[in-house]
Amino acid sequence: MKNWLALSIWLFFCFAFPAVTLAEEQHQTPDVLPVQVLGINDFHGALSDAAFLSSNLAAETNAFKTKNQNGFSFRVQAGDMVGSSPVNSSLLQDEPTIKAMNRMSFDYGTLGNHEFDEGLAEFNRILTGTAPSKGVFNLETENYPREASTQQMLIANVRIGFIGIVTKNIPDLVSKKYYEEYSFLDEAETIAAYSQELRNQGVQAIIVLAHSGQGETIIHKLNQIAPEHSVDILFDGHSHKEINTVTGKTRIVQSGANGNFFSNVTGYLDANTKDFIETPQAQLKRVDRSIQKDPAVETITTDADQQIEGLANQIISYADTTILKKENQWKESALGNLVADAQTAIAVKEGFPVEGALVNTGSLRADLTVESDRSIRYGAAHRVQPFGNPLYVVQLSGKQLTELLNQQYQNNQKNSLQIAGISYQYTNYYDPKQPYILTKLMKKNKTVIAPDHLVTVVVNEYIYTSTVFNPILTKGKLLGVLENNDTDAFIHYLKEQKEHGQSLSPKIENRKSYTPFHPENDFSYHTHVQDYGWQPYVTNAQTSGTTGKYKRLEAIQIKLNASIDGTIQYKTHIQDYGWQGWREKNALSGTTGKSKRLEAIQIRLNGALSSYYDIHYRVHSQDYGWLGWAKNGQSSGTQGFSKRLEAIQIKIVKKNTALPVNNRAPFIKK
């Protein structure tokens, strides 16, 4: 399985200097070798553009060779050459892409996260041109005239010991079973180690292929931990950005994605020092589609189209318009709803008591294209969900499911989920690590899911094994794995809708409902004061009542001015009556027209409010002045001393906010 990884680092970094007699004008010396490196990243099987890309690369090579007859030109790729591909590649297990890369003469490459999508064993099979076992894939793949890759695949920070970098965040991007036998090391530390090994052997010109999306950060750290590293160029990938910059003395490039751009990096090697004379220059070039396509590569694309034409063009369903994966501002999409609904329906059909589904937005790779005749073709559906992830059925408590859904809003919402069978309300939260929180979780019929209620959901393997969600999912009960994977479940569901005469019309349904809450002013309170009557409403620790006027508080009302789940509850200790029952939702606590003083109060939150916020309050008591702050239902005031309350201050704060240091006692009891 791992033979394709077992390559010497010298294959990439060491080559002989020819006798150089011609260089560009600014480097007129026979000891200087002009070098060109053409690079791409995140090609993702974009066969339809491969013939244009090939012609552009050839034109750049020819232009370089014309100026530098004894120069050296080679081609590299920085990962994700396959995976998340159009159907003319994905339905044939990306084997046409391997052939296209061969025709384009790519010399070296590294792994991206998508090379792990079906495991490195399957990627190795594709690279070596080995036929799959019968029945594993479709007949089109079994019969495809495959060939082995001519690239040298380099990798170092997967602990099997070679040069090249794949992001250490693979565990957050790939199903666990496809990465668990490997260790992923820190990128900068790995580069430092192998750079030193190369330098110990006399190699000073070093080029790194990295699929990280963090090239500048990595080189910045490398400059700190190994300032003599001698890394001259870093070809990056993964983030699909267009980057051409220098950090320290290292040129960093990344050329978009899907074969739309490529990097042309040029530099000059000194035969004596074995190093680049200066930091190489680079251009990011958009592929010119006005030039003639490379006929050899175009033949591969045409053949792939023909190979999968019958399967890809099968009509499996109907809809009025293309169904979009684009999310609204609350991270919900029509396509996400459809896919989640499909997984729920298929799970129920297989006999599991599933009430809902969770789908990671990242698994939706394309809009569901609808043809002019309203038909949806097999290839279009496969493009939406190409990974074939197993589907797991898990039973969770309402508390666990809430905790899991809250995880979406961490890390800048990079792990957003599409949902079915459930809905929820959420609100803003004042924590940079958790900017939003759920406040109400409901079933499809709008029944509230209490923390101790059980809910059965279906999730794909990526979610189930993700380092973000797995720690919560494993607290639940795994009920089983569906026979259908996510790709098959989606296609089968679409076919069933067609068989039942149903046309698809999914839409955004506000399954996620945002309700803003601002604790500093989304609640208010007022008091009934002796001789003055009801005072205006105030909020956020403002004083209600009087001080220095010897006027008693006789009643209080507190209300929540937001639709967030939960209430503010309060009860008072009244002259002659003692403690009264709990009130909420602006109900009166105390008396009016009876000249009875309030002597103490308790205030608390309930519902979702109490899970994320505390309520703090203090009172101004006759003869004692302002007492200390109390919180969350504690008594504030006096009991047994016949002392009136004269004023109160209340505030809502983030959970576990400390009370003031050296706080006075909030309650005095005889």
PDB file of C-alpha atoms in Angstrom, residues 336-490:
ATOM      1  CA  GLY A 336     -28.740  21.249   2.370  1.00  0.00           C
ATOM      2  CA  ASN A 337     -32.368  20.789   3.410  1.00  0.00           C
ATOM      3  CA  LEU A 338     -32.954  18.405   0.506  1.00  0.00           C
ATOM      4  CA  VAL A 339     -29.903  16.275   1.270  1.00  0.00           C
ATOM      5  CA  ALA A 340     -30.732  16.125   4.974  1.00  0.00           C
ATOM      6  CA  ASP A 341     -34.344  15.204   4.181  1.00  0.00           C
ATOM      7  CA  ALA A 342     -33.078  12.452   1.877  1.00  0.00           C
ATOM      8  CA  GLN A 343     -30.874  10.920   4.542  1.00  0.00           C
ATOM      9  CA  THR A 344     -33.706  10.990   7.067  1.00  0.00           C
ATOM     10  CA  ALA A 345     -36.109   9.311   4.641  1.00  0.00           C
ATOM     11  CA  ILE A 346     -33.660   6.587   3.598  1.00  0.00           C
ATOM     12  CA  ALA A 347     -32.790   5.821   7.229  1.00  0.00           C
ATOM     13  CA  VAL A 348     -36.480   5.406   8.069  1.00  0.00           C
ATOM     14  CA  LYS A 349     -36.917   3.197   5.009  1.00  0.00           C
ATOM     15  CA  GLU A 350     -34.108   0.977   6.261  1.00  0.00           C
ATOM     16  CA  GLY A 351     -35.979   0.523   9.523  1.00  0.00           C
ATOM     17  CA  PHE A 352     -34.247   2.952  11.885  1.00  0.00           C
ATOM     18  CA  PRO A 353     -36.363   5.240  14.142  1.00  0.00           C
ATOM     19  CA  VAL A 354     -34.630   8.325  12.778  1.00  0.00           C
ATOM     20  CA  GLU A 355     -36.196  11.704  13.516  1.00  0.00           C
ATOM     21  CA  GLY A 356     -33.665  13.918  11.780  1.00  0.00           C
ATOM     22  CA  ALA A 357     -30.345  14.283  10.009  1.00  0.00           C
ATOM     23  CA  LEU A 358     -27.228  16.415  10.269  1.00  0.00           C
ATOM     24  CA  VAL A 359     -25.197  17.120   7.123  1.00  0.00           C
ATOM     25  CA  ASN A 360     -21.911  19.023   7.088  1.00  0.00           C
ATOM     26  CA  THR A 361     -22.077  21.858   4.582  1.00  0.00           C
ATOM     27  CA  GLY A 362     -18.635  20.937   3.263  1.00  0.00           C
ATOM     28  CA  SER A 363     -19.976  17.641   1.890  1.00  0.00           C
ATOM     29  CA  LEU A 364     -22.186  19.538  -0.572  1.00  0.00           C
ATOM     30  CA  ARG A 365     -19.848  20.020  -3.504  1.00  0.00           C
ATOM     31  CA  ALA A 366     -22.100  21.497  -6.194  1.00  0.00           C
ATOM     32  CA  ASP A 367     -25.569  22.870  -6.880  1.00  0.00           C
ATOM     33  CA  LEU A 368     -28.100  20.285  -8.055  1.00  0.00           C
ATOM     34  CA  THR A 369     -28.341  21.257 -11.703  1.00  0.00           C
ATOM     35  CA  VAL A 370     -31.741  21.008 -13.390  1.00  0.00           C
ATOM     36  CA  GLU A 371     -31.904  20.769 -17.184  1.00  0.00           C
ATOM     37  CA  SER A 372     -34.195  22.871 -19.371  1.00  0.00           C
ATOM     38  CA  ASP A 373     -36.681  19.986 -19.530  1.00  0.00           C
ATOM     39  CA  ARG A 374     -36.824  20.056 -15.684  1.00  0.00           C
ATOM     40  CA  SER A 375     -34.892  16.788 -15.464  1.00  0.00           C
ATOM     41  CA  ILE A 376     -32.205  15.960 -12.926  1.00  0.00           C
ATOM     42  CA  ARG A 377     -29.522  13.636 -14.249  1.00  0.00           C
ATOM     43  CA  TYR A 378     -27.559  11.000 -12.337  1.00  0.00           C
ATOM     44  CA  GLY A 379     -24.306  12.848 -12.912  1.00  0.00           C
ATOM     45  CA  ALA A 380     -25.677  16.076 -11.449  1.00  0.00           C
ATOM     46  CA  ALA A 381     -26.834  14.288  -8.294  1.00  0.00           C
ATOM     47  CA  HIS A 382     -23.524  12.464  -7.940  1.00  0.00           C
ATOM     48  CA  ARG A 383     -21.685  15.764  -8.193  1.00  0.00           C
ATOM     49  CA  VAL A 384     -23.617  17.071  -5.167  1.00  0.00           C
ATOM     50  CA  GLN A 385     -22.539  14.222  -2.846  1.00  0.00           C
ATOM     51  CA  PRO A 386     -19.522  12.489  -4.439  1.00  0.00           C
ATOM     52  CA  PHE A 387     -17.778  11.014  -1.396  1.00  0.00           C
ATOM     53  CA  GLY A 388     -19.767   7.881  -0.620  1.00  0.00           C
ATOM     54  CA  ASN A 389     -19.531   8.443   3.146  1.00  0.00           C
ATOM     55  CA  PRO A 390     -21.196   5.799   5.353  1.00  0.00           C
ATOM     56  CA  LEU A 391     -24.215   6.992   7.335  1.00  0.00           C
ATOM     57  CA  TYR A 392     -24.419   6.391  11.094  1.00  0.00           C
ATOM     58  CA  VAL A 393     -27.574   6.351  13.216  1.00  0.00           C
ATOM     59  CA  VAL A 394     -27.048   7.797  16.689  1.00  0.00           C
ATOM     60  CA  GLN A 395     -29.383   8.370  19.624  1.00  0.00           C
ATOM     61  CA  LEU A 396     -28.640  11.527  21.618  1.00  0.00           C
ATOM     62  CA  SER A 397     -30.234  13.360  24.502  1.00  0.00           C
ATOM     63  CA  GLY A 398     -31.598  16.831  23.884  1.00  0.00           C
ATOM     64  CA  LYS A 399     -28.701  18.200  25.911  1.00  0.00           C
ATOM     65  CA  GLN A 400     -26.116  16.330  23.816  1.00  0.00           C
ATOM     66  CA  LEU A 401     -27.742  17.385  20.549  1.00  0.00           C
ATOM     67  CA  THR A 402     -27.806  21.007  21.703  1.00  0.00           C
ATOM     68  CA  GLU A 403     -24.145  20.771  22.644  1.00  0.00           C
ATOM     69  CA  LEU A 404     -23.322  19.302  19.244  1.00  0.00           C
ATOM     70  CA  LEU A 405     -25.241  21.975  17.337  1.00  0.00           C
ATOM     71  CA  ASN A 406     -23.547  24.688  19.386  1.00  0.00           C
ATOM     72  CA  GLN A 407     -20.205  23.421  18.048  1.00  0.00           C
ATOM     73  CA  GLN A 408     -21.154  24.828  14.630  1.00  0.00           C
ATOM     74  CA  TYR A 409     -20.671  28.352  15.879  1.00  0.00           C
ATOM     75  CA  GLN A 410     -17.120  27.916  17.060  1.00  0.00           C
ATOM     76  CA  ASN A 411     -14.043  28.451  14.893  1.00  0.00           C
ATOM     77  CA  ASN A 412     -15.710  31.127  12.763  1.00  0.00           C
ATOM     78  CA  GLN A 413     -18.584  28.786  11.808  1.00  0.00           C
ATOM     79  CA  LYS A 414     -16.345  26.558   9.683  1.00  0.00           C
ATOM     80  CA  ASN A 415     -18.320  23.483  10.739  1.00  0.00           C
ATOM     81  CA  SER A 416     -21.854  24.533   9.865  1.00  0.00           C
ATOM     82  CA  LEU A 417     -24.487  21.809   9.580  1.00  0.00           C
ATOM     83  CA  GLN A 418     -27.596  21.412   7.452  1.00  0.00           C
ATOM     84  CA  ILE A 419     -30.470  19.827   9.363  1.00  0.00           C
ATOM     85  CA  ALA A 420     -33.686  17.891   8.847  1.00  0.00           C
ATOM     86  CA  GLY A 421     -36.432  16.707  11.195  1.00  0.00           C
ATOM     87  CA  ILE A 422     -35.468  19.257  13.821  1.00  0.00           C
ATOM     88  CA  SER A 423     -35.336  23.019  14.052  1.00  0.00           C
ATOM     89  CA  TYR A 424     -33.897  25.410  16.548  1.00  0.00           C
ATOM     90  CA  GLN A 425     -33.649  28.987  17.698  1.00  0.00           C
ATOM     91  CA  TYR A 426     -30.312  30.543  18.476  1.00  0.00           C
ATOM     92  CA  THR A 427     -28.962  33.872  19.563  1.00  0.00           C
ATOM     93  CA  ASN A 428     -25.763  35.861  19.880  1.00  0.00           C
ATOM     94  CA  TYR A 429     -23.481  35.184  22.801  1.00  0.00           C
ATOM     95  CA  TYR A 430     -20.726  37.344  24.182  1.00  0.00           C
ATOM     96  CA  ASP A 431     -17.821  34.964  23.952  1.00  0.00           C
ATOM     97  CA  PRO A 432     -15.287  35.094  21.078  1.00  0.00           C
ATOM     98  CA  LYS A 433     -14.973  31.299  21.234  1.00  0.00           C
ATOM     99  CA  GLN A 434     -18.760  30.808  21.124  1.00  0.00           C
ATOM    100  CA  PRO A 435     -20.402  33.764  19.358  1.00  0.00           C
ATOM    101  CA  TYR A 436     -23.807  32.054  19.054  1.00  0.00           C
ATOM    102  CA  ILE A 437     -25.751  29.594  21.209  1.00  0.00           C
ATOM    103  CA  LEU A 438     -28.925  27.546  20.847  1.00  0.00           C
ATOM    104  CA  THR A 439     -31.849  28.689  22.955  1.00  0.00           C
ATOM    105  CA  LYS A 440     -34.609  26.300  21.867  1.00  0.00           C
ATOM    106  CA  LEU A 441     -34.455  22.894  20.153  1.00  0.00           C
ATOM    107  CA  MET A 442     -37.607  21.492  18.545  1.00  0.00           C
ATOM    108  CA  LYS A 443     -38.865  18.501  16.608  1.00  0.00           C
ATOM    109  CA  LYS A 444     -40.421  18.898  13.193  1.00  0.00           C
ATOM    110  CA  ASN A 445     -43.851  19.413  14.773  1.00  0.00           C
ATOM    111  CA  LYS A 446     -42.388  22.260  16.888  1.00  0.00           C
ATOM    112  CA  THR A 447     -42.506  20.188  20.081  1.00  0.00           C
ATOM    113  CA  VAL A 448     -39.705  21.387  22.344  1.00  0.00           C
ATOM    114  CA  ILE A 449     -36.940  18.836  22.882  1.00  0.00           C
ATOM    115  CA  ALA A 450     -36.101  18.889  26.568  1.00  0.00           C
ATOM    116  CA  PRO A 451     -32.516  18.214  27.725  1.00  0.00           C
ATOM    117  CA  ASP A 452     -33.415  14.684  28.879  1.00  0.00           C
ATOM    118  CA  HIS A 453     -35.505  13.729  25.819  1.00  0.00           C
ATOM    119  CA  LEU A 454     -33.956  11.265  23.351  1.00  0.00           C
ATOM    120  CA  VAL A 455     -33.585  12.097  19.657  1.00  0.00           C
ATOM    121  CA  THR A 456     -32.330   9.740  16.932  1.00  0.00           C
ATOM    122  CA  VAL A 457     -30.386  11.325  14.076  1.00  0.00           C
ATOM    123  CA  VAL A 458     -28.403  10.146  11.069  1.00  0.00           C
ATOM    124  CA  VAL A 459     -24.960  11.629  10.357  1.00  0.00           C
ATOM    125  CA  ASN A 460     -22.291  10.845   7.786  1.00  0.00           C
ATOM    126  CA  GLU A 461     -18.961   9.320   8.700  1.00  0.00           C
ATOM    127  CA  TYR A 462     -17.124  12.613   8.452  1.00  0.00           C
ATOM    128  CA  ILE A 463     -19.331  14.111  11.170  1.00  0.00           C
ATOM    129  CA  TYR A 464     -19.260  10.961  13.272  1.00  0.00           C
ATOM    130  CA  THR A 465     -15.461  10.772  13.293  1.00  0.00           C
ATOM    131  CA  SER A 466     -14.727  14.511  13.262  1.00  0.00           C
ATOM    132  CA  THR A 467     -12.648  15.831  16.137  1.00  0.00           C
ATOM    133  CA  VAL A 468     -15.257  18.605  16.428  1.00  0.00           C
ATOM    134  CA  PHE A 469     -18.368  16.433  16.792  1.00  0.00           C
ATOM    135  CA  ASN A 470     -17.172  12.933  17.690  1.00  0.00           C
ATOM    136  CA  PRO A 471     -16.539  13.619  21.403  1.00  0.00           C
ATOM    137  CA  ILE A 472     -20.238  14.470  21.741  1.00  0.00           C
ATOM    138  CA  LEU A 473     -21.579  11.761  19.433  1.00  0.00           C
ATOM    139  CA  THR A 474     -19.751   9.046  21.348  1.00  0.00           C
ATOM    140  CA  LYS A 475     -21.679  10.073  24.468  1.00  0.00           C
ATOM    141  CA  GLY A 476     -24.817   8.941  22.653  1.00  0.00           C
ATOM    142  CA  LYS A 477     -25.787   5.450  21.531  1.00  0.00           C
ATOM    143  CA  LEU A 478     -24.749   4.169  18.102  1.00  0.00           C
ATOM    144  CA  LEU A 479     -27.737   2.241  16.722  1.00  0.00           C
ATOM    145  CA  GLY A 480     -26.170   1.125  13.451  1.00  0.00           C
ATOM    146  CA  VAL A 481     -24.899   2.012   9.987  1.00  0.00           C
ATOM    147  CA  LEU A 482     -27.149   2.344   6.931  1.00  0.00           C
ATOM    148  CA  GLU A 483     -26.766   0.079   3.917  1.00  0.00           C
ATOM    149  CA  ASN A 484     -26.774   3.187   1.711  1.00  0.00           C
ATOM    150  CA  ASN A 485     -23.888   5.647   1.856  1.00  0.00           C
ATOM    151  CA  ASP A 486     -24.596   9.377   1.523  1.00  0.00           C
ATOM    152  CA  THR A 487     -24.180   9.405  -2.275  1.00  0.00           C
ATOM    153  CA  ASP A 488     -26.478   6.432  -2.804  1.00  0.00           C
ATOM    154  CA  ALA A 489     -29.015   7.689  -0.258  1.00  0.00           C
ATOM    155  CA  PHE A 490     -29.340  10.987  -2.109  1.00  0.00           C
TER     156      PHE A 490
END
